[in-house]
Amino acid sequence: MKPLPHNLPSPHVRGVGPRGFPLRLQATEVRINPVEFNPDFVARMIPKVEWAALLEAADTLHLVEVPKGPIEGYEHDEKFLRQMHHVLLEVDVLEGTLQCPESGRLFPISRGIPNMLLSDEETET
Amino acid sequence: MSDVQEATKQLLDVNLHENWRANQVTESGPRSESEHLQVTIGATVPTGFEQTAADEVREKLGSSCKISKDRGKIYFDISVESLAQVHCLRSVDNLFVVVKEFKDYQFKETKEEVLKDFEELAGKLPWSDPLKVWKINTSFKKKKTKRKKINQNSGREKIDNGQGDKTDEKEDKKGFTNNTLDSHILDYYENPAIKEEISTLVGDDLASSKDEKDEKEETHPKVLKFRVTCNRAGEKHCFSSNEAARDFGGAVQDYFKWKADMTNFDVEVLLNIHDNEIVVGIALTEESLHRRNITHFGPTTLRSTLAYGMLRLCAPQPTDIIVDPMCGTGAIPIEGATEWSNCYHIAGDNNPLAVNRAANNISSLLTKSQIKEGKVSWSLPIDAVQWDICNLPLRTGSVDIIVTDMPFGKRMGSKKRNWNLYPACLREMSRVCKPGTGRAALLTQDKKCFTKALSGMGHVWRKVHTVWVNIGGLHAAVYLLKRTPQLLFILQNKTGKELLGDAKNEDG
């Protein structure tokens, strides 16, 4: 699971409002995959990034050289784009957990696949 | 064009040019003659997606198409140099080169006369250019001897274009006794029994692809082997496809002095008869292109060509987030990641078996492209998640496109379950889908249930288009929906029960 979809998930647990985002990422096994750099793709993804979530994930994954936010003229800043490319596409969490900051509920990540299924009690109104 | 496609195209182009050099040495004919050869190519596509396929042809080859509507065939002209690119089309199942088309063939009254006409026809057709195309085509196809053996065992080999129409009668020359309906279903959904054989295909593929580069066109001084496949549809014919194939094939054999061989053939001649239309062609694909992405099958794996058609309907834009919330083995997101690699794809399912298969298919695809491209490592913009469609762990309004194959209730789930599932799905999908710009392409056979579920959701979903498709004999539909600009607001009434309703005011 790459940090990019991590940007998206928010556990839609009944009773927990949209404040349950972002999920806290913890990783016990991470793989770095070299991926061909596509500056255009990265540049267009920047507006979709949730920076708070990304920075928190970068922190727990001990990633260095992660930009703190979009800088002016980022579309043409190769260094910036390469750093973002690395954190968005080349980092793969194989084992770990996602934790809801509201409820503390842990969602496991196993073999790169997060399991976001809620139990029956959690979905009951 | 994605990087994978670009590299594949270059690889194929290189092979083609190598063969031109080889041809110069071995043949005495002028090279320039073949280079400017224009041919008519026929392609079979999933019924209902003829227009989508035609759009792809126009986009990638620059040719306009003649569409044989609702029969799953399109025709277009290309110059022979573009042949490699034709194989890169993702919306077509099978390809053939047209030898001759008869728009209004006059059938004689009796069977004997009709069959005699077919016999005489064989010698009068313009074979030479199509055969040149066939030759070029063969020279850059991979060697698939191992595949052929596996296919024979599974009995799938004889299953060609599964159109599934009731009026179609499809029999091979020697009367291969397959139950027609079964074969149609198999064509659309891969049989789990052959899963084991298919997964070894990838291994063989990888092993043999290394030899690919050394492969030059072999000179075949030996006699060519062929077979004739006849598809016949129409009420008024006084003959069967078996008889036509037999007699036409006999004449072809006499004319070319080829050897007839049902299983290990070099040339497959197609005789397609639809009412008064006859098309004679030579097959350019050995087996359908639609199995390309999937190595690990599930009970209801969707054809890649159908997945492509559905994705294309949604017109993905760069960096769109594309989600399949009921992905099964991941056919749709995998096709998406391959063709639209500048988008982000998420494959989700509640079934751990399905999610694992999807993850395995993604890995297989990665391995395949690693070897093809010769890259050290590669990643595709796709992830797999285990989730509940009714409780998607996705932020509201964060998804651009939803494409999925909804449970039909025949092979998976049940009709009764659909009555509850469909409305819940549509609600949750409307929540995550971006208002105003979001869209969804949903495939289902349970049209009644879907229509009813949709009728209560006019404030968030607008039905834009319906494509009628035929899935293994089942009449299904792909509904293209647009997400309205209406926001969805999660309300809680006094009892704390959550309601999904319309946003009266914008969320502040």
XYZ file of C-alpha atoms in Angstrom, chain A residues 1-5 7-18 21 23 31-38 40-45 48-50 88-90 92 110-118 123 125, chain B residues 3 318-321 341-344 346 349-352 355-356 359-360 375-388 390-396 398-400 428 431 434 490 492 496-498 500:
102
model
C 0.000 0.000 0.000
C 1.463 3.310 -1.020
C 1.050 6.463 1.039
C -1.079 7.958 -1.707
C -4.213 5.920 -1.003
C -4.248 9.973 1.861
C -7.724 8.939 0.953
C -8.977 6.455 3.511
C -11.022 7.548 6.395
C -12.818 4.879 8.359
C -16.482 5.447 7.880
C -17.392 3.990 11.204
C -20.901 4.776 12.271
C -20.852 7.113 15.157
C -17.479 8.453 14.190
C -17.701 11.564 12.102
C -15.426 12.642 9.297
C -9.189 11.281 9.222
C -5.493 7.515 9.836
C 9.717 -1.806 0.575
C 11.167 0.835 -1.705
C 10.454 0.233 -5.397
C 12.342 2.211 -7.996
C 9.745 3.726 -10.265
C 10.307 5.632 -13.444
C 10.054 9.335 -12.766
C 7.165 11.061 -14.492
C 4.039 15.559 -15.205
C 2.126 12.957 -13.224
C 3.691 14.000 -9.921
C 3.051 17.666 -10.579
C -0.616 17.017 -11.200
C -0.967 14.883 -8.074
C -4.659 16.246 -4.417
C -2.250 15.585 -1.578
C -3.395 15.988 1.999
C 4.151 9.043 -3.182
C 5.048 6.198 -5.530
C 8.194 4.415 -4.440
C 5.260 0.537 -0.296
C -0.741 -7.419 5.570
C 1.254 -8.231 2.413
C 0.599 -4.720 1.255
C -3.162 -4.985 1.621
C -4.970 -2.975 4.286
C -8.034 -4.646 5.774
C -10.635 -1.957 6.352
C -13.551 -4.219 7.136
C -15.588 -3.147 10.124
C -21.632 -0.932 11.475
C -26.709 1.970 14.087
C 5.556 4.009 -21.008
C -4.626 12.300 -16.044
C -4.397 11.817 -12.254
C -8.007 10.757 -11.909
C -8.616 8.454 -8.943
C -0.992 4.659 -16.055
C -1.291 8.382 -15.366
C -4.284 7.701 -13.159
C -4.413 6.134 -9.743
C -7.694 1.263 -6.270
C -13.291 -6.186 -2.273
C -14.663 -7.587 0.972
C -13.602 -11.109 0.108
C -10.018 -11.872 1.197
C -8.256 -9.318 -2.820
C -5.403 -11.807 -2.699
C -2.810 -8.636 -5.572
C -1.344 -11.719 -7.270
C 13.714 -2.691 -16.187
C 15.123 -3.458 -12.767
C 11.872 -2.831 -11.011
C 8.609 -1.294 -11.838
C 5.540 -0.250 -10.023
C 2.066 0.320 -11.264
C -0.208 3.054 -9.973
C -2.548 0.562 -8.333
C -3.273 -0.661 -4.837
C -5.498 -3.348 -3.374
C -7.586 -2.926 -0.229
C -9.955 -5.181 1.640
C -13.094 -3.225 2.403
C -16.847 -3.215 2.654
C -21.234 -0.192 2.099
C -18.567 1.400 4.278
C -15.819 2.595 2.016
C -12.739 3.932 3.777
C -12.552 6.802 1.354
C -13.084 10.473 1.951
C -16.289 12.015 0.710
C -12.432 11.975 -3.285
C -13.017 9.586 -6.188
C -13.263 10.654 -9.813
C -22.040 4.826 -0.702
C -20.808 9.703 -1.252
C -16.813 13.731 -6.673
C -24.493 13.008 6.539
C -27.796 12.646 12.439
C -28.213 9.438 16.681
C -29.137 7.409 13.643
C -27.251 8.496 10.559
C -27.782 10.306 4.111
